[in-house]
Amino acid sequence: MSTNVESKASLKTPAYAAQSAKSPLAPFTIERRKPQSHEVLIDILYCGVCHSDIHMIGNDLGISIFPMVPGHEIVGRVVEVGNHVSKWKKGDIVGVGCFVDSCRQCKACHAGEEQYCEKGMTLTFSGYERDGKTPTYGGYSTRITVDENYVLRIPEGIPLERVAPLLCAGITNYSSLKHFGVKAGDKVAVVGLGGVGHMTVKLAHALGAHVTVLSHSPNKRDDALRLGADDFIATKDESAFKDNAGRFDFVFDAVSAQHDYNAYLNLLKRDGTMVLLGLPDPSPVAAALLVFQRRKLAGSLIGGIRETQEMLDFCAEHGVAADVEVIPIDKVNEAFERMLKGDVRYRFVIDMASLK
Ligand SMILES: [Zn+2]
Ligand SMILES: [Zn+2]
């Protein structure tokens, strides 16, 4: 009897899905494939809840595919490996981030920056596999089958639920901090102390930068300092922008709601760089703020596989992990509501043992 039939067999897998744009998540069964030659099957232990999960369920970018199983901050255990897998064995604790494949041939892929793949990376959820027709389902499920080259090794020493958010929020920061050359002693401003922003504080601090958190809410001061910030500016106070003009080498802005960049650009020194990490709606930029002080406005998107591994190892070495609130999966719709109100410190993580 051919083993081919068995090797292609699918695995019925419990998940939570949105059936259409903006609909609440509800139990749903998906099919995962048995691992093919270079794939591993992972039992998911934890999955972080990212703001982009909400964006994608809302079809805010117009690219969503339904039914949708969100989740791209996945930590789990390898339970089965394909015949030709060389990197992993049963029992390994591994991670999966925002993408599960890419073309592997373009300049970006060769450079190890698969997130900028010229043919488009394969998103972990709400994307299509390289065949262009098999939809991808994310980490709000009990298991996932992934190519071995798109899997990360989770170093020991960090509680696994606190690792999950590193796979999106963590790498988003690490890659941009590295790319734009943030180093010890640099003056770094962080706009917005949310899921991504709290990791900017921790990682910039671990790199030795002098970190200042800018927030509308004065009551975030204690948290900001506890997370590693050296200073805090309450932006409710209009004079804050005048008093701190020209002060920073970098501004990292992870705010995902529409807002005015210009006030923040003016906080940069000559040659300073403001980096956008969120995807807010368009907002006008005053050219003079860039031109007169040779400032730069830039953006950055997650990171490649090699750099994500480097980030995980860096975090283990420096004791950096996300601050999380662990929830069972039936609380996920409530978690979305709370995130929209900024009521989370600082990332929800789903304990997948709650999904049967
Ligand atoms: Zn994310
Ligand atoms: Zn590519």
XYZ file of C-alpha atoms and ligand atoms in Angstrom:
358
model
C 0.000 0.000 0.000
C 1.298 3.445 -0.869
C 2.445 5.563 2.054
C 1.722 8.615 -0.016
C -1.919 8.593 0.981
C -0.992 8.516 4.618
C 1.705 11.180 4.296
C -0.766 13.602 2.742
C -3.400 12.821 5.316
C -4.710 15.849 7.108
C -5.057 16.379 10.801
C -8.288 17.802 12.118
C -7.252 20.640 14.393
C -9.306 22.786 16.787
C -8.961 26.522 16.197
C -10.689 29.865 16.696
C -11.708 31.715 13.557
C -13.442 34.818 12.258
C -15.843 33.789 9.506
C -16.029 37.243 7.941
C -14.680 40.763 8.415
C -15.207 42.071 11.950
C -17.057 38.968 13.127
C -16.142 37.675 16.594
C -13.852 34.698 16.879
C -15.544 31.352 17.522
C -14.511 27.680 17.586
C -13.698 26.259 14.158
C -11.986 23.113 12.902
C -9.155 23.369 10.400
C -7.052 20.787 8.598
C -3.300 20.698 9.131
C -1.214 18.459 6.896
C 1.069 15.720 8.150
C 4.615 17.087 7.868
C 6.070 16.681 4.384
C 9.780 15.968 3.875
C 11.097 19.316 5.133
C 8.296 20.197 7.520
C 7.697 19.896 11.228
C 4.433 19.526 13.112
C 4.283 21.730 16.186
C 1.904 21.446 19.139
C 1.153 25.063 20.022
C 1.603 25.960 23.689
C 1.141 29.740 23.582
C 0.143 32.348 21.024
C 0.433 36.101 21.536
C -2.389 38.460 20.583
C -1.038 41.165 18.272
C -2.738 44.393 17.255
C -2.417 43.249 13.647
C -4.726 40.324 14.460
C -7.435 42.943 15.028
C -6.439 44.857 11.866
C -6.648 41.685 9.786
C -9.979 40.550 11.221
C -11.289 44.041 10.431
C -9.859 43.758 6.880
C -8.312 47.178 7.495
C -5.664 46.602 4.810
C -8.111 45.062 2.340
C -6.044 41.855 2.051
C -7.842 39.591 4.504
C -8.902 36.042 3.689
C -11.817 34.369 5.500
C -12.414 32.213 7.404
C -9.412 33.529 9.328
C -7.503 31.888 12.163
C -5.257 34.704 13.445
C -2.056 34.455 15.460
C 1.607 34.920 14.554
C 3.414 34.830 17.884
C 3.579 31.073 18.255
C 5.555 28.999 20.737
C 5.223 25.218 20.793
C 6.826 21.811 20.821
C 7.880 19.767 17.792
C 5.885 16.531 17.822
C 6.646 15.124 14.381
C 9.253 15.781 11.700
C 9.332 15.030 7.963
C 11.810 12.509 6.508
C 14.417 15.070 5.492
C 14.254 17.484 8.386
C 17.764 18.165 9.676
C 17.293 21.115 12.012
C 14.735 19.820 14.482
C 13.780 16.756 16.428
C 10.756 15.671 18.393
C 10.528 17.541 21.692
C 12.313 20.743 20.574
C 10.724 23.963 21.834
C 10.331 26.260 18.853
C 8.717 29.445 17.641
C 6.913 30.635 14.521
C 6.562 34.334 13.764
C 4.773 36.439 11.165
C 5.642 34.414 8.072
C 6.006 30.709 7.256
C 7.619 30.844 3.814
C 8.977 33.160 1.108
C 10.227 32.767 -2.479
C 13.781 31.914 -1.281
C 15.241 33.286 -4.536
C 15.002 37.057 -4.565
C 17.601 39.501 -3.260
C 15.711 40.020 -0.013
C 15.444 36.282 0.657
C 19.138 35.785 -0.160
C 19.962 38.588 2.244
C 18.015 36.806 4.973
C 15.379 39.540 4.957
C 12.470 37.354 3.971
C 10.006 39.899 5.358
C 10.802 42.047 2.315
C 10.573 39.123 -0.164
C 10.024 40.626 -3.629
C 7.373 38.014 -4.388
C 5.757 38.525 -0.998
C 6.335 36.515 2.150
C 3.790 33.835 3.037
C 1.980 35.279 6.025
C 1.436 32.887 8.911
C -2.268 33.622 8.680
C -4.520 35.238 6.111
C -2.056 34.401 3.362
C -1.628 31.676 0.765
C 1.063 29.041 0.635
C 3.518 29.293 -2.293
C 1.010 27.321 -4.402
C -1.092 30.488 -4.369
C -4.258 28.723 -3.290
C -3.866 26.963 0.064
C -4.853 29.426 2.780
C -2.651 29.754 5.851
C -4.120 29.541 9.332
C -2.362 31.035 12.339
C -1.632 30.243 15.917
C -5.086 30.413 17.490
C -5.122 26.650 17.042
C -3.622 23.619 18.718
C -0.994 22.782 16.101
C 0.691 23.980 12.929
C 2.785 22.427 10.161
C 5.719 24.589 9.044
C 8.811 24.278 6.842
C 11.863 23.686 9.021
C 13.654 26.750 7.651
C 10.963 29.104 8.960
C 11.053 27.853 12.541
C 12.979 29.488 15.399
C 14.824 27.886 18.292
C 13.569 29.086 21.669
C 16.503 29.461 24.042
C 16.165 28.345 27.632
C 15.719 30.756 30.473
C 12.583 32.735 29.578
C 9.080 31.532 30.531
C 7.488 30.427 27.264
C 4.394 32.615 27.577
C 6.717 35.620 27.829
C 8.628 34.530 24.723
C 5.619 34.423 22.377
C 5.324 38.222 21.856
C 9.012 38.430 20.983
C 8.166 36.759 17.667
C 6.384 39.862 16.389
C 6.594 42.740 18.875
C 10.142 41.782 19.868
C 11.622 41.375 16.406
C 9.831 44.472 15.095
C 11.861 46.475 17.577
C 15.102 44.541 17.494
C 15.413 44.668 13.716
C 14.747 48.406 13.555
C 17.027 49.232 16.500
C 19.818 47.271 14.805
C 19.177 48.523 11.288
C 19.163 52.188 12.268
C 22.214 51.679 14.465
C 20.973 52.455 17.956
C 23.899 52.117 20.354
C 24.886 52.730 23.949
C 24.384 56.318 25.003
C 21.980 57.263 22.175
C 18.958 59.274 23.227
C 15.896 57.248 22.235
C 12.289 58.398 22.529
C 9.492 55.825 22.526
C 6.026 56.983 21.468
C 3.209 54.829 22.777
C 3.713 52.326 25.574
C 1.711 49.406 24.186
C 2.572 45.863 23.126
C 5.281 46.995 20.706
C 6.353 50.112 22.623
C 7.034 48.287 25.874
C 9.443 46.055 23.957
C 11.152 49.117 22.415
C 11.851 50.291 25.960
C 13.252 46.946 27.087
C 15.381 46.303 24.008
C 16.726 49.863 23.635
C 17.594 49.792 27.346
C 19.353 46.423 26.913
C 21.398 47.976 24.074
C 22.529 50.688 26.477
C 20.508 53.577 25.055
C 19.078 56.362 27.219
C 15.331 55.760 26.854
C 12.505 58.270 27.292
C 8.865 57.242 27.068
C 6.369 59.757 25.654
C 2.787 59.025 26.613
C -0.568 60.763 26.821
C -1.276 58.982 30.094
C 0.774 60.396 32.995
C -0.125 57.260 34.967
C 2.184 55.204 32.749
C 5.243 56.880 34.282
C 5.874 54.227 36.955
C 5.493 51.407 34.478
C 7.788 53.098 31.963
C 10.542 53.440 34.546
C 10.007 49.876 35.769
C 10.319 48.558 32.204
C 13.700 50.231 31.833
C 13.053 53.821 30.733
C 15.338 56.530 32.124
C 12.845 59.332 31.692
C 9.159 59.965 31.016
C 7.366 62.834 29.266
C 3.615 63.330 29.633
C 2.564 64.656 26.216
C -0.775 65.914 27.501
C 1.230 68.920 28.577
C 1.632 70.988 25.366
C 4.870 72.565 26.586
C 6.431 69.084 26.541
C 7.029 69.377 22.802
C 8.643 72.803 23.078
C 10.752 71.875 26.094
C 12.138 68.727 24.451
C 12.693 69.985 20.886
C 15.921 68.745 19.284
C 16.661 66.348 22.140
C 16.660 62.839 20.621
C 18.789 60.809 18.217
C 15.841 58.519 17.535
C 12.085 58.471 17.915
C 10.443 55.041 17.711
C 6.735 55.358 17.040
C 4.565 52.241 17.349
C 1.205 53.998 17.539
C -1.265 52.300 15.220
C -4.019 54.941 15.384
C -3.759 57.967 13.102
C -1.692 60.745 14.684
C 0.423 63.800 13.867
C 4.086 62.924 13.200
C 5.219 66.538 13.044
C 5.298 67.219 16.755
C 7.502 64.150 17.209
C 9.794 64.955 14.265
C 10.644 68.225 15.956
C 11.961 66.332 18.991
C 14.818 64.966 16.846
C 18.316 66.387 16.834
C 20.004 67.298 13.549
C 20.394 64.048 11.538
C 18.016 62.244 13.871
C 15.707 59.477 12.678
C 12.078 58.811 13.428
C 11.072 55.196 12.774
C 7.449 54.156 12.234
C 6.616 50.643 13.418
C 2.817 50.810 13.271
C 0.524 51.187 10.270
C -1.690 54.174 11.033
C -3.798 55.874 8.361
C -1.939 58.512 6.296
C -0.944 61.709 8.017
C 0.644 64.871 6.517
C 4.336 65.523 7.118
C 5.808 69.036 7.139
C 8.861 68.861 4.853
C 10.530 71.758 6.664
C 10.866 69.655 9.800
C 12.970 67.188 7.801
C 14.810 69.601 5.529
C 16.082 72.148 8.037
C 17.709 69.610 10.349
C 18.438 66.830 7.819
C 16.132 64.536 9.749
C 14.862 61.217 8.459
C 11.422 59.640 8.642
C 11.635 55.884 8.142
C 9.749 52.633 8.613
C 10.633 49.062 9.467
C 8.829 45.730 9.235
C 9.454 42.784 11.597
C 12.731 40.935 10.762
C 14.077 37.930 8.872
C 14.562 34.431 10.247
C 18.281 34.849 10.983
C 17.759 38.121 12.810
C 14.748 36.766 14.713
C 16.955 33.959 16.023
C 19.602 36.523 16.959
C 16.932 38.523 18.807
C 15.714 35.476 20.761
C 19.279 34.654 21.808
C 19.896 38.308 22.722
C 16.753 38.341 24.891
C 17.758 35.152 26.702
C 21.234 36.532 27.310
C 19.978 39.884 28.597
C 16.931 38.626 30.486
C 14.506 40.463 28.193
C 10.934 39.151 27.871
C 7.478 40.569 27.234
C 5.166 41.537 30.087
C 2.092 39.416 29.478
C -1.397 38.620 30.666
C -2.169 34.974 29.968
C -5.778 34.232 28.943
C -7.807 31.184 27.930
C -8.903 31.282 24.295
C -12.572 31.878 25.119
C -11.558 35.310 26.447
C -9.971 36.402 23.181
C -12.855 38.600 21.961
C -12.824 40.377 25.307
C -9.065 40.778 24.991
C -9.523 42.542 21.623
C -11.977 44.991 23.243
C -9.525 45.715 26.016
C -6.619 46.185 23.579
C -8.619 48.766 21.632
C -8.947 50.704 24.886
C -5.240 50.305 25.658
C -6.162 48.156 28.644
C -3.422 45.520 28.586
C -0.045 45.307 30.270
C 1.424 44.719 27.783
C 0.522 41.723 25.659
C -2.233 39.134 25.897
C -1.001 35.602 25.363
C -3.366 32.681 24.847
C -2.662 29.503 26.779
C -3.482 26.943 24.105
C -4.135 24.230 26.684
C -7.512 26.013 26.988
C -8.457 24.962 23.434
C -9.777 21.431 23.158
Zn 2.146 41.044 15.075
Zn 11.921 36.259 -1.881
